PDB file of C-alpha atoms in Angstrom:
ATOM      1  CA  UNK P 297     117.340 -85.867 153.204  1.00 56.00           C
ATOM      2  CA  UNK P 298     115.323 -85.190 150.203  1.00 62.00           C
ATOM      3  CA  UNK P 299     113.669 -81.326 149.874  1.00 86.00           C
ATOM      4  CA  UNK P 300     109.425 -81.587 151.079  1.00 92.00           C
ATOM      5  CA  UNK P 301     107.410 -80.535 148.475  1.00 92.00           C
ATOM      6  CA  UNK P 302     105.733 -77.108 148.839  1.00 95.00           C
ATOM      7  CA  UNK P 303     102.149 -77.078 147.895  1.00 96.00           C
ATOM      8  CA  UNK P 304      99.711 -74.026 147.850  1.00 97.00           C
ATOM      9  CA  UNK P 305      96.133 -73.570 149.023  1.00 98.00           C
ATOM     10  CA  UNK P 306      93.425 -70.881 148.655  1.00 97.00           C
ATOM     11  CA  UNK P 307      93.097 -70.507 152.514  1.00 98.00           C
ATOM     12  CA  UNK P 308      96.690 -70.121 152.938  1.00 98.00           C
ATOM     13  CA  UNK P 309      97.631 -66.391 153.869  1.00 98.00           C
ATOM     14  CA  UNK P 310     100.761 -64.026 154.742  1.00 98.00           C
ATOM     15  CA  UNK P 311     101.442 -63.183 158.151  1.00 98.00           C
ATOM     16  CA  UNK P 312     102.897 -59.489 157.540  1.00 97.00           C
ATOM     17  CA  UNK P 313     105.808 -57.742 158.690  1.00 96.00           C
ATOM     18  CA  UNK P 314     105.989 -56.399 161.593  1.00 95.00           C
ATOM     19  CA  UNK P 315     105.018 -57.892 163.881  1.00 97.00           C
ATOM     20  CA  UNK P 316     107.213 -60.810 162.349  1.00 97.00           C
ATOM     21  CA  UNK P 317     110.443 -59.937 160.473  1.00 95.00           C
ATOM     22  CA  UNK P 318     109.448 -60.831 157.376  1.00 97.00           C
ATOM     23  CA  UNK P 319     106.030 -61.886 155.692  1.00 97.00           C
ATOM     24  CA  UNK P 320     105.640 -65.551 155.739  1.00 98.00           C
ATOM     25  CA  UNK P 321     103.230 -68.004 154.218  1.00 98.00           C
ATOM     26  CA  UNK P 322     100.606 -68.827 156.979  1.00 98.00           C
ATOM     27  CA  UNK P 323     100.236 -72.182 157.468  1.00 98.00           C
ATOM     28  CA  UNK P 324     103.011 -73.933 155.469  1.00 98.00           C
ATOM     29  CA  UNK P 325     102.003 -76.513 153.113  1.00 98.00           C
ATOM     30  CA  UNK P 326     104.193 -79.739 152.425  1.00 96.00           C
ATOM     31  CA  UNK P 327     103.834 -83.192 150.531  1.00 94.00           C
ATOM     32  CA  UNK P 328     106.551 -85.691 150.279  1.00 91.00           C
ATOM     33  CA  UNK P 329     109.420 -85.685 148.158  1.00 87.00           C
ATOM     34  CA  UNK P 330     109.078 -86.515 144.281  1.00 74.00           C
ATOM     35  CA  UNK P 331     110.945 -89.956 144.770  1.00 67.00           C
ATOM     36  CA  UNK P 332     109.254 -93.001 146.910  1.00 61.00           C
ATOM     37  CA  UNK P 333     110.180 -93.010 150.715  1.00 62.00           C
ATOM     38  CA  UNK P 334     108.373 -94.111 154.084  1.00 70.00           C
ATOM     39  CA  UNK P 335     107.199 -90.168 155.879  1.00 74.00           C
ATOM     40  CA  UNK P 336     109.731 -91.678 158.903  1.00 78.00           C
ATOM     41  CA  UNK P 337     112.317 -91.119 156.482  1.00 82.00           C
ATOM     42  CA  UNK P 338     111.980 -88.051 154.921  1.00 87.00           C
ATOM     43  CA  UNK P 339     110.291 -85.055 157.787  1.00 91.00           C
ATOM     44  CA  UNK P 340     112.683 -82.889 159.229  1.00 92.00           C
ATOM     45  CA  UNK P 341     113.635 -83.781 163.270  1.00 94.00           C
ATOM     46  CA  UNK P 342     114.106 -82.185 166.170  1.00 96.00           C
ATOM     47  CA  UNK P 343     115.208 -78.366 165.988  1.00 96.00           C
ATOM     48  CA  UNK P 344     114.983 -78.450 162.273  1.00 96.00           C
ATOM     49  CA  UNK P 345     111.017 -79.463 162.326  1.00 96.00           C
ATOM     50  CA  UNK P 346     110.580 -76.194 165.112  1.00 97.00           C
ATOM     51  CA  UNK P 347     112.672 -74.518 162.309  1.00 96.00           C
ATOM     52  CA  UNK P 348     110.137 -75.340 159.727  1.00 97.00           C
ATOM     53  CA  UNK P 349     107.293 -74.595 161.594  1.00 97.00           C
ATOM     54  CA  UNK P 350     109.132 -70.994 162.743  1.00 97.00           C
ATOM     55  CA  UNK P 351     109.089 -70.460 159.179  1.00 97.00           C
ATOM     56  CA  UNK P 352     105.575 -70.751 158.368  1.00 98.00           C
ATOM     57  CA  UNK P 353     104.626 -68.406 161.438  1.00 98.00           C
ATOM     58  CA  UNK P 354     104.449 -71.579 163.649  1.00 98.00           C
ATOM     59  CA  UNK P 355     102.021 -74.100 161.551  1.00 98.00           C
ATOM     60  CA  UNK P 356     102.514 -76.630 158.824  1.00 98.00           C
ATOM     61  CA  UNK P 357     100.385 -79.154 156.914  1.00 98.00           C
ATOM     62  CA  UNK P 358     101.540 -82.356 155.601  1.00 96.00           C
ATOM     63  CA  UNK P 359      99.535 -83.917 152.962  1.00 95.00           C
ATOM     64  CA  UNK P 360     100.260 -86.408 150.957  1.00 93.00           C
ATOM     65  CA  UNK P 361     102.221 -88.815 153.297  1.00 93.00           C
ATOM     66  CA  UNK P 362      99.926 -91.944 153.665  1.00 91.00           C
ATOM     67  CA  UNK P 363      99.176 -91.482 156.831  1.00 95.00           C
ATOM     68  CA  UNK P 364      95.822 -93.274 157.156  1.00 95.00           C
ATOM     69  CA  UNK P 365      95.322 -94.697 160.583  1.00 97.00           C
ATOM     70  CA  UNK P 366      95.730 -93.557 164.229  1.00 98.00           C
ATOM     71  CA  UNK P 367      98.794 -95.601 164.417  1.00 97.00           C
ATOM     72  CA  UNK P 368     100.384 -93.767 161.533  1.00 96.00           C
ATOM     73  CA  UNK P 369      99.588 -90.741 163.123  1.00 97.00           C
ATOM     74  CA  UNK P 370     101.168 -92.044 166.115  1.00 98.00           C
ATOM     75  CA  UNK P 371     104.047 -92.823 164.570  1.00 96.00           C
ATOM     76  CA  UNK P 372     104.604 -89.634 162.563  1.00 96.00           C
ATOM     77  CA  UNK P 373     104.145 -87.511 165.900  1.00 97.00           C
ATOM     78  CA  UNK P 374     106.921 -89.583 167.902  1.00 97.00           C
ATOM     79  CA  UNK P 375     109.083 -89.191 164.417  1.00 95.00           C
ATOM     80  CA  UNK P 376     109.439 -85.119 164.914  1.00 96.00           C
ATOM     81  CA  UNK P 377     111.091 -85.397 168.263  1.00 96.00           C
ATOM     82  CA  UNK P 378     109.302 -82.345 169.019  1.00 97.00           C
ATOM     83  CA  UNK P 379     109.160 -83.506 172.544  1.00 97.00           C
ATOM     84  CA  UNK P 380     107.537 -85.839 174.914  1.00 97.00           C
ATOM     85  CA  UNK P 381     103.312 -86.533 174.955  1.00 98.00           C
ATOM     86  CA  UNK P 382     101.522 -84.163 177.217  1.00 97.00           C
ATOM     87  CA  UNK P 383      99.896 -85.575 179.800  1.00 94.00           C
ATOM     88  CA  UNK P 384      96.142 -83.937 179.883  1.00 94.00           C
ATOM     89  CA  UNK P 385      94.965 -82.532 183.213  1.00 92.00           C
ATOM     90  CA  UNK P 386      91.786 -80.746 183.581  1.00 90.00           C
ATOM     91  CA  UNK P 387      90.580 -81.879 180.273  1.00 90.00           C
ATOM     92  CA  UNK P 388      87.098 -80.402 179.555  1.00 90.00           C
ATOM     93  CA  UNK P 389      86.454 -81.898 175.830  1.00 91.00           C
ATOM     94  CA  UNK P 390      85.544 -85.675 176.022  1.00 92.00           C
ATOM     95  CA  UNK P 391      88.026 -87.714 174.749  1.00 94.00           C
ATOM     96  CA  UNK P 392      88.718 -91.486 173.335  1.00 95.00           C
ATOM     97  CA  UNK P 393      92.334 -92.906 173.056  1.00 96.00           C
ATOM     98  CA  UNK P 394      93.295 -94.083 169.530  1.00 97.00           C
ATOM     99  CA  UNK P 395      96.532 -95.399 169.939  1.00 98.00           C
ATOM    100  CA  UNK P 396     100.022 -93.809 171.760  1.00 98.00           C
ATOM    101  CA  UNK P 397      99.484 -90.661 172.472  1.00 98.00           C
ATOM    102  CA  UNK P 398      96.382 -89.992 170.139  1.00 98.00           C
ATOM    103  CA  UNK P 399      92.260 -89.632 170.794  1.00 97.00           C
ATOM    104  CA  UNK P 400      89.800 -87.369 169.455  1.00 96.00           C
ATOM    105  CA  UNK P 401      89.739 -84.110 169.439  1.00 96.00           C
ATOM    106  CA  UNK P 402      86.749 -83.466 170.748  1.00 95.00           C
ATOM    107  CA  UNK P 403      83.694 -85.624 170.641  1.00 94.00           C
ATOM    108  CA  UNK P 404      81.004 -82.421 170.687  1.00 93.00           C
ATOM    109  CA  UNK P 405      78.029 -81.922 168.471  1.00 95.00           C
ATOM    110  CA  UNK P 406      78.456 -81.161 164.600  1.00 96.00           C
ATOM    111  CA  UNK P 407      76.388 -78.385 164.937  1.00 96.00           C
ATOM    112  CA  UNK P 408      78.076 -76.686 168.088  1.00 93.00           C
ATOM    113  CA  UNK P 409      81.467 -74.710 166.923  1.00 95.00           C
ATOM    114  CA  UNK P 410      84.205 -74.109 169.025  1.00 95.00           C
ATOM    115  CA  UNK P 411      85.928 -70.651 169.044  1.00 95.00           C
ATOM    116  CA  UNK P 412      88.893 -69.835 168.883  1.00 96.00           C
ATOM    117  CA  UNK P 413      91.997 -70.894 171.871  1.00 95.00           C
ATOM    118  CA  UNK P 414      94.733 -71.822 172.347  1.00 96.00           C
ATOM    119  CA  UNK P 415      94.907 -75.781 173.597  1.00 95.00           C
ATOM    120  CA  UNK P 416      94.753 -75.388 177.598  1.00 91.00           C
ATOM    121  CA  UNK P 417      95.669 -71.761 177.382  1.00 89.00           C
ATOM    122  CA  UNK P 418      93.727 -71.319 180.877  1.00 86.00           C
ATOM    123  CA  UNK P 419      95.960 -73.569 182.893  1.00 87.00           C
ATOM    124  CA  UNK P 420      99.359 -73.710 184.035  1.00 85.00           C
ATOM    125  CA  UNK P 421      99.769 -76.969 182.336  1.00 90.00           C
ATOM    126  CA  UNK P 422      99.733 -77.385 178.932  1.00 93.00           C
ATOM    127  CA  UNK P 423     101.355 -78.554 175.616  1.00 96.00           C
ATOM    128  CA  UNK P 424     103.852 -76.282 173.879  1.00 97.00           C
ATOM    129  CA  UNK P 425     102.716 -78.503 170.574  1.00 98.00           C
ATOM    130  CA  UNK P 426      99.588 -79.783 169.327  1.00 98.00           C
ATOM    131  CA  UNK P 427      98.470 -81.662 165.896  1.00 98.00           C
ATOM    132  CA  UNK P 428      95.538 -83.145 164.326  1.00 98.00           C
ATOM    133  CA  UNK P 429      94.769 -85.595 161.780  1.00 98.00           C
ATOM    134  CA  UNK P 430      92.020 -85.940 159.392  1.00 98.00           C
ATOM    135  CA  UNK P 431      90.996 -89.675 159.427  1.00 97.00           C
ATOM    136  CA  UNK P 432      87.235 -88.801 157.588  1.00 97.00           C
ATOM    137  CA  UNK P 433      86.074 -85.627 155.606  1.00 98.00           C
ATOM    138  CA  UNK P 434      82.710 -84.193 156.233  1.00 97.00           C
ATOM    139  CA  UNK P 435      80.213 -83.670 153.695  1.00 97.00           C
ATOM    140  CA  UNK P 436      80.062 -79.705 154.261  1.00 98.00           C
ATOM    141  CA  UNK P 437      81.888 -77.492 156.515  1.00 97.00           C
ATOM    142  CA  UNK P 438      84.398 -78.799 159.436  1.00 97.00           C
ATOM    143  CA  UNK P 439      87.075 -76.279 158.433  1.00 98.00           C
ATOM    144  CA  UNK P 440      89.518 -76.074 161.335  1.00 98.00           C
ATOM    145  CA  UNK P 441      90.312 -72.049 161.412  1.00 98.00           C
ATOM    146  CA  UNK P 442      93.939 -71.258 162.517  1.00 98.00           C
ATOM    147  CA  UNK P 443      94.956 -67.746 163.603  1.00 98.00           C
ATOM    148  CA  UNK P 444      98.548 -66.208 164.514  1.00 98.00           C
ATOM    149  CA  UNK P 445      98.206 -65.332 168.214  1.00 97.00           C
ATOM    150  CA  UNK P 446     101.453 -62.867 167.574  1.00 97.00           C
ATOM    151  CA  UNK P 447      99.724 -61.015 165.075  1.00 98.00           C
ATOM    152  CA  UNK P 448      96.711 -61.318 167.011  1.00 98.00           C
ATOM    153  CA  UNK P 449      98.499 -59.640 169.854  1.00 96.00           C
ATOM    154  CA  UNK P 450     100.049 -56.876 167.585  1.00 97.00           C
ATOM    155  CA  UNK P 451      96.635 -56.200 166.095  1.00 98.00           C
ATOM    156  CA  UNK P 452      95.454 -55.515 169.909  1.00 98.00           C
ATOM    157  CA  UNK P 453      98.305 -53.465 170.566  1.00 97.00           C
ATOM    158  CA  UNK P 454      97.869 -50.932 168.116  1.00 97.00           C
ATOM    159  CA  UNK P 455      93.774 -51.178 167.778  1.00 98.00           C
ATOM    160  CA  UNK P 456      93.265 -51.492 171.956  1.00 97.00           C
ATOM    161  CA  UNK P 457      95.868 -50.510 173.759  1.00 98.00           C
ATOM    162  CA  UNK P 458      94.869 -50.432 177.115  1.00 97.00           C
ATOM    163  CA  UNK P 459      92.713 -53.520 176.465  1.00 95.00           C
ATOM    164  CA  UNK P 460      96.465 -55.217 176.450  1.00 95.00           C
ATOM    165  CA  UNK P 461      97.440 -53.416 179.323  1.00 94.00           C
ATOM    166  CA  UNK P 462      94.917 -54.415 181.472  1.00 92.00           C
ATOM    167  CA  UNK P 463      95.818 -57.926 180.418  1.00 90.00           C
ATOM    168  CA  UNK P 464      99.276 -57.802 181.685  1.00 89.00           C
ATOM    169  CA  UNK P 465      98.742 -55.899 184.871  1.00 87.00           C
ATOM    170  CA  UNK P 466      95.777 -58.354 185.765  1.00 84.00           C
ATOM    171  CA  UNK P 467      96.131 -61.446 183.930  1.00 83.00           C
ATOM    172  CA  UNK P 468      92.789 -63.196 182.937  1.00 84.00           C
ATOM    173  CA  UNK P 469      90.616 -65.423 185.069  1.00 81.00           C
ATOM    174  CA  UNK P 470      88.818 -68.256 183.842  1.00 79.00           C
ATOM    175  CA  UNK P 471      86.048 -70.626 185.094  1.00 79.00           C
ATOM    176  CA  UNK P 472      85.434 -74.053 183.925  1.00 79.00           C
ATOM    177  CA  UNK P 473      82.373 -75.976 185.690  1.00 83.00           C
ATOM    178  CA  UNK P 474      82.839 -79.884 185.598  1.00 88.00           C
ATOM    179  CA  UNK P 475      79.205 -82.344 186.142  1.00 88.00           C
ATOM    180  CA  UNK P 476      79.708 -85.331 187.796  1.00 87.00           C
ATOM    181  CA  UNK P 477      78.898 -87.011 184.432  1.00 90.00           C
ATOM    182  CA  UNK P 478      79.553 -86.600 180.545  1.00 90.00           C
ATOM    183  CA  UNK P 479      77.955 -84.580 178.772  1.00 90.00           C
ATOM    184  CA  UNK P 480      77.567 -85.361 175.317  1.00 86.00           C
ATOM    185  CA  UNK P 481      76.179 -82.269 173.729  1.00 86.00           C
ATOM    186  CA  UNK P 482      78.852 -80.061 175.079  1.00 91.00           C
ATOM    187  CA  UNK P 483      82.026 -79.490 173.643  1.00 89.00           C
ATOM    188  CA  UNK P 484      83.553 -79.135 176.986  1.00 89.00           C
ATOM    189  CA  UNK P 485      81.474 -82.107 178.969  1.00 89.00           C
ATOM    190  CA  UNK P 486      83.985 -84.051 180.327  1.00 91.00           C
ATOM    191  CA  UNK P 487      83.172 -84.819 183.743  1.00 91.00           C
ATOM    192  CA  UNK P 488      85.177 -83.651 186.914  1.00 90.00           C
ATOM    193  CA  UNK P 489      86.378 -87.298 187.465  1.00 91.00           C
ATOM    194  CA  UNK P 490      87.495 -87.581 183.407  1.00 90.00           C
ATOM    195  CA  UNK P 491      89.122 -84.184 183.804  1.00 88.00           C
ATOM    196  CA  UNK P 492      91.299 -84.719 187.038  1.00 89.00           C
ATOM    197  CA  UNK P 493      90.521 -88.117 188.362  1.00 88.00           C
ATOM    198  CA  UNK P 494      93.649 -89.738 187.052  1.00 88.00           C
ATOM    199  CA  UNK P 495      94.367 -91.530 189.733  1.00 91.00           C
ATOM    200  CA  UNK P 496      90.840 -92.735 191.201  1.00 92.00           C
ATOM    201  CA  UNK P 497      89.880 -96.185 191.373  1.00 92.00           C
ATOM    202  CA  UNK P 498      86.615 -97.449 191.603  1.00 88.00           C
ATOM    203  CA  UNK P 499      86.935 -98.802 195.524  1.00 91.00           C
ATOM    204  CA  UNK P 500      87.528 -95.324 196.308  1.00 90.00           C
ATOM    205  CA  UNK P 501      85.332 -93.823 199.227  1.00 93.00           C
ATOM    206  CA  UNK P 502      83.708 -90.291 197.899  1.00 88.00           C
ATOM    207  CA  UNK P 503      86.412 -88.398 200.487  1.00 92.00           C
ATOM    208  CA  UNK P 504      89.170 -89.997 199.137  1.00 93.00           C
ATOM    209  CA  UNK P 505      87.683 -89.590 195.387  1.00 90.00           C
ATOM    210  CA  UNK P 506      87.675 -85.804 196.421  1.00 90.00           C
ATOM    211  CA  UNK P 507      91.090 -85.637 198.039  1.00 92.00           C
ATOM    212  CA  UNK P 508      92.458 -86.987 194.545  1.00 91.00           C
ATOM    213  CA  UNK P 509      91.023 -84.680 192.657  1.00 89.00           C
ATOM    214  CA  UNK P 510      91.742 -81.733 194.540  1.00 87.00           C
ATOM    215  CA  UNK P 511      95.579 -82.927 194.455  1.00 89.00           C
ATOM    216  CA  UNK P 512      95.488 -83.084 190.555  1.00 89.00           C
ATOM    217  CA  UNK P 513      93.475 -79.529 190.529  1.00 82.00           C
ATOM    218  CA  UNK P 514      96.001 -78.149 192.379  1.00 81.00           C
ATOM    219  CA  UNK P 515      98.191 -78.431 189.184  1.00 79.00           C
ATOM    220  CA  UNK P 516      96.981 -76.048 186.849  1.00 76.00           C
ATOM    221  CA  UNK P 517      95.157 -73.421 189.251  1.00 63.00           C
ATOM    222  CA  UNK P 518      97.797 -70.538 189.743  1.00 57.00           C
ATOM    223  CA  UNK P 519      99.065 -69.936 193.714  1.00 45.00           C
ATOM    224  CA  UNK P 520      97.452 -67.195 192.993  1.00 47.00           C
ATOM    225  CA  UNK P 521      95.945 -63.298 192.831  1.00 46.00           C
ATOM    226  CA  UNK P 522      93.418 -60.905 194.516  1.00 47.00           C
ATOM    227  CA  UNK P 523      89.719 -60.773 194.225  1.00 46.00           C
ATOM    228  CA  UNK P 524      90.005 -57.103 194.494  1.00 50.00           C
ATOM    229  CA  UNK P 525      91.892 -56.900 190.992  1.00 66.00           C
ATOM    230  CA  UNK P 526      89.423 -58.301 189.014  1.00 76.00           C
ATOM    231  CA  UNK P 527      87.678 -56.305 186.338  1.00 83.00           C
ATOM    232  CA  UNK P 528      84.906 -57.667 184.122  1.00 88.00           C
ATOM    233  CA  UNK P 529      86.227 -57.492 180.365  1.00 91.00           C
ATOM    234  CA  UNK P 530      84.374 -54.486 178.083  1.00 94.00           C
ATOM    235  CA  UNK P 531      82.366 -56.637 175.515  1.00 96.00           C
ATOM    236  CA  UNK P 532      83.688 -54.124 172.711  1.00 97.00           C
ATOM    237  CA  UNK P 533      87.428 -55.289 173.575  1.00 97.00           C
ATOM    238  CA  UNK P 534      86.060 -58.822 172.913  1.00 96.00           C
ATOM    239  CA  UNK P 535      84.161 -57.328 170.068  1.00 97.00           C
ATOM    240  CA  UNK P 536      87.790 -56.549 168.810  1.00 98.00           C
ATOM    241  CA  UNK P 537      89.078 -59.145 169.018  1.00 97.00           C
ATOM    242  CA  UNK P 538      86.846 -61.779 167.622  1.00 97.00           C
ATOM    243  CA  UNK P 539      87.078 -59.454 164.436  1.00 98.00           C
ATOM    244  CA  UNK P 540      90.818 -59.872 164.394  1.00 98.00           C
ATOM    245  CA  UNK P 541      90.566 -63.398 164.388  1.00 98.00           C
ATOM    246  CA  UNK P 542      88.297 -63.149 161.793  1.00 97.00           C
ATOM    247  CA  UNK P 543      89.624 -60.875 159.672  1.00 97.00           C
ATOM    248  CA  UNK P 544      93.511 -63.226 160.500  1.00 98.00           C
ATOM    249  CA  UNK P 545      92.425 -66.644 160.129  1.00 98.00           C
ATOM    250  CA  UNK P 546      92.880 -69.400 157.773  1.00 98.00           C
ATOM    251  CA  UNK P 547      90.173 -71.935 157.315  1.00 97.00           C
ATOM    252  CA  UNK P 548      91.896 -74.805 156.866  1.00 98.00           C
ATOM    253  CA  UNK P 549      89.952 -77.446 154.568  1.00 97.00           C
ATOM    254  CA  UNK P 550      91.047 -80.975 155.509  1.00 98.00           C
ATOM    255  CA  UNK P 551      92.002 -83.798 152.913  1.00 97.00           C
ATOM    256  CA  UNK P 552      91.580 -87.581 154.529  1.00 97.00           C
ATOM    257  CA  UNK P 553      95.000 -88.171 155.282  1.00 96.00           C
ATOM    258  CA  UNK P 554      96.258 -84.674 156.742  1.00 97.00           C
ATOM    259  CA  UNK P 555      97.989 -83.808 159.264  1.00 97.00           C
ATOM    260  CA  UNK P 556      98.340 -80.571 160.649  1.00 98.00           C
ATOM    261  CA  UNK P 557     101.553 -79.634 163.603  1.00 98.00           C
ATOM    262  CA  UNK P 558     101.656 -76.084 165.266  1.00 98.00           C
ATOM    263  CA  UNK P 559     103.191 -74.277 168.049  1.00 98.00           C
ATOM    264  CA  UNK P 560     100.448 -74.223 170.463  1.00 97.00           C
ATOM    265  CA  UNK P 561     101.892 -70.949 171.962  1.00 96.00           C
ATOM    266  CA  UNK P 562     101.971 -68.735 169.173  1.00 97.00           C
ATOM    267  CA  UNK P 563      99.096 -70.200 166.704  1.00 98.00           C
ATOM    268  CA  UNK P 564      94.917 -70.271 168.018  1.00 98.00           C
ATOM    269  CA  UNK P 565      92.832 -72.922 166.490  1.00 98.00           C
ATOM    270  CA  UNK P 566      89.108 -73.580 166.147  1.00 98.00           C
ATOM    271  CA  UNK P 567      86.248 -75.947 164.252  1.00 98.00           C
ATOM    272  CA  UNK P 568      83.579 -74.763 162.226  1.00 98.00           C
ATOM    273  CA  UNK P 569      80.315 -76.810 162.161  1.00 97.00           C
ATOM    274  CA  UNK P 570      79.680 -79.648 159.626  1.00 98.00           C
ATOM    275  CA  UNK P 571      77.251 -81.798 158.000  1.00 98.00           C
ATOM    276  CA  UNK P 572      78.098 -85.909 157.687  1.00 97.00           C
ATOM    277  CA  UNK P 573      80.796 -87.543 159.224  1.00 97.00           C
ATOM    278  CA  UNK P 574      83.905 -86.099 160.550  1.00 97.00           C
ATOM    279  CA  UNK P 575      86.529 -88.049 162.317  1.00 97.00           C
ATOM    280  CA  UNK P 576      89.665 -85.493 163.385  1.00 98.00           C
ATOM    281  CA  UNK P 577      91.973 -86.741 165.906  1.00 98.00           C
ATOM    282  CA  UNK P 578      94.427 -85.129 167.923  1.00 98.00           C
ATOM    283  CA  UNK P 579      97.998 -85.398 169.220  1.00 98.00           C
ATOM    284  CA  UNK P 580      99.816 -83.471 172.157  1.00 98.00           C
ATOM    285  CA  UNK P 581     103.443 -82.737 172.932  1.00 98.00           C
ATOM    286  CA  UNK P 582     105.305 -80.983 175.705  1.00 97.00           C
ATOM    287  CA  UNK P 583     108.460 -78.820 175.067  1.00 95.00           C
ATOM    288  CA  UNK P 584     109.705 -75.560 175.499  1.00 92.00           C
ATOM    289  CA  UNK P 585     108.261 -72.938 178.474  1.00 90.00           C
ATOM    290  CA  UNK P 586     105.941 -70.295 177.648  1.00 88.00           C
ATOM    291  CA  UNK P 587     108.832 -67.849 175.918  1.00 87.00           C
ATOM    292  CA  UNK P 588     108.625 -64.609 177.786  1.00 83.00           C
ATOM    293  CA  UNK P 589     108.998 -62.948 174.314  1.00 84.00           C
ATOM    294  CA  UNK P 590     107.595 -63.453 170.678  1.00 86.00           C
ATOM    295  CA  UNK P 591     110.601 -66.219 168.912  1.00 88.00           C
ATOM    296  CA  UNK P 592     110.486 -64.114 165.955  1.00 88.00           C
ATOM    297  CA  UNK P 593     111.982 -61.124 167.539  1.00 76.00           C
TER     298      UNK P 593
END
């Protein structure tokens, strides 16, 4: 297999050492080999695509491959063998299916950002990969900000100690309240039946409508802990850490044709407000656990 073509950005930037082993280039840009060849043929597979993405502190860009359509983007997910789709439950962003295994990414306002997460990183199920793919370029703006969530973590360590303690002694509770229907000026307005009524039909009575989407909320809510733990975060530790982020991101500027792959446990992501039209879809894969330790060290 031919060497990928590195290619360098301005928003690129270098992870540092510690808390990774060595600096690397944050994310990793790549276009296609010099000679002709279909992007089936010539990305990296399996362990040596996780290798590539390891490399670049868990995110890569391709750009350059002719991917142009949903389908394309389709078929260049299934082509890394990164692992099976995910299959969404509890999904709060409103959605539209593209083709196998791709929709939008969210279908929110232009004007409405969304901060930075990490894809379902409040529930107990959720995709160890995630990608996107820029099908239209906005006229302004729509930068999609990625962060390291290791160095993020390291940053919080040193800077806010106990703010990290308090995180692993308690763990972190979070509420998500679903309407009975969409809401289309809300990033998050799927409604309760969109997000966990995958298996009610419309001759349902409202009990049994319930009983099926209790069953699939059961899924990602945790057996669980005591009221009596709970502790309102300081606004200063969140303070903190939004300036991390801020101060760690890149702002990735899309190119039609893009297509961006990262570890959803180690690597945040966001989207800045734009102006025109902006068409990014998305793309998500299961695979490994939740490591109980950082893979880099």
């Amino acid at each position: 297999m031919s060497p990928l073509t590195p290619i360098s950005a301005s928003f690129q930037r270098t992870l540092p050492a510690p808390p990774f082993p060595e600096t690397l280039l944050f994310p990793g840009i790549y276009g296609p080999p010099a000679e002709n060849g279909s992007y089936l043929d010539v990305i990296p597979t399996g362990s040596e695509f996780k290798a590539l993405l390891k490399a670049h502190g868990g995110a890569v860009i391709f750009r350059g491959f002719g991917v142009e359509t949903a389908e394309a983007f389709s078929r260049f997910g299934f082509a890394t063998k990164v692992g099976p789709p995910h299959d969404e439950v509890g999904r709060p962003p409103v959605r539209t299916i593209y083709a196998e295994n791709v929709v939008t990414a969210n279908e929110g306002p232009p004007t409405a950002p969304i901060w930075h997460h990490n894809e379902y990183g409040w529930s107990t199920v959720h995709p160890a990969y995630l990608s996107f793919f820029c099908l239209v370029t906005p006229t302004s703006g729509g930068e999609t900000p990625l962060n390291s969530g290791v160095e993020l973590l390291h940053r919080l360590s040193e800077e806010v100690p106990e703010f990290v303690a308090e995180l692993k002694k308690r763990g972190v509770l979070y509420a998500y309240r679903y309407t009975k229907d969409t809401v289309k000026t809300s990033n998050s307005g799927a409604s309760v039946i969109a997000a966990y009524g995958k298996f009610v039909v419309p001759d349902d009575s409202p009990e049994v409508m319930r009983q099926k989407v209790e069953e699939q909320e059961t899924m990602v809510v945790p057996s669980t802990t005591s009221l009596r733990r709970r502790r309102r975060i300081p606004v200063e530790w969140m303070e903190i850490a939004d300036r991390i982020v801020h101060e760690t991101r890149a702002l990735v500027k899309w190119e039609k044709g893009d297509v961006v792959f990262f570890d959803n446990h180690a690597v945040q992501h966001a989207r800045e407000p734009w102006t025109g039209e902006r068409k990014v879809l998305a793309s998500l894969w299961d695979g490994e656990k939740f490591p109980d330790k950082s893979p880099w060290v």
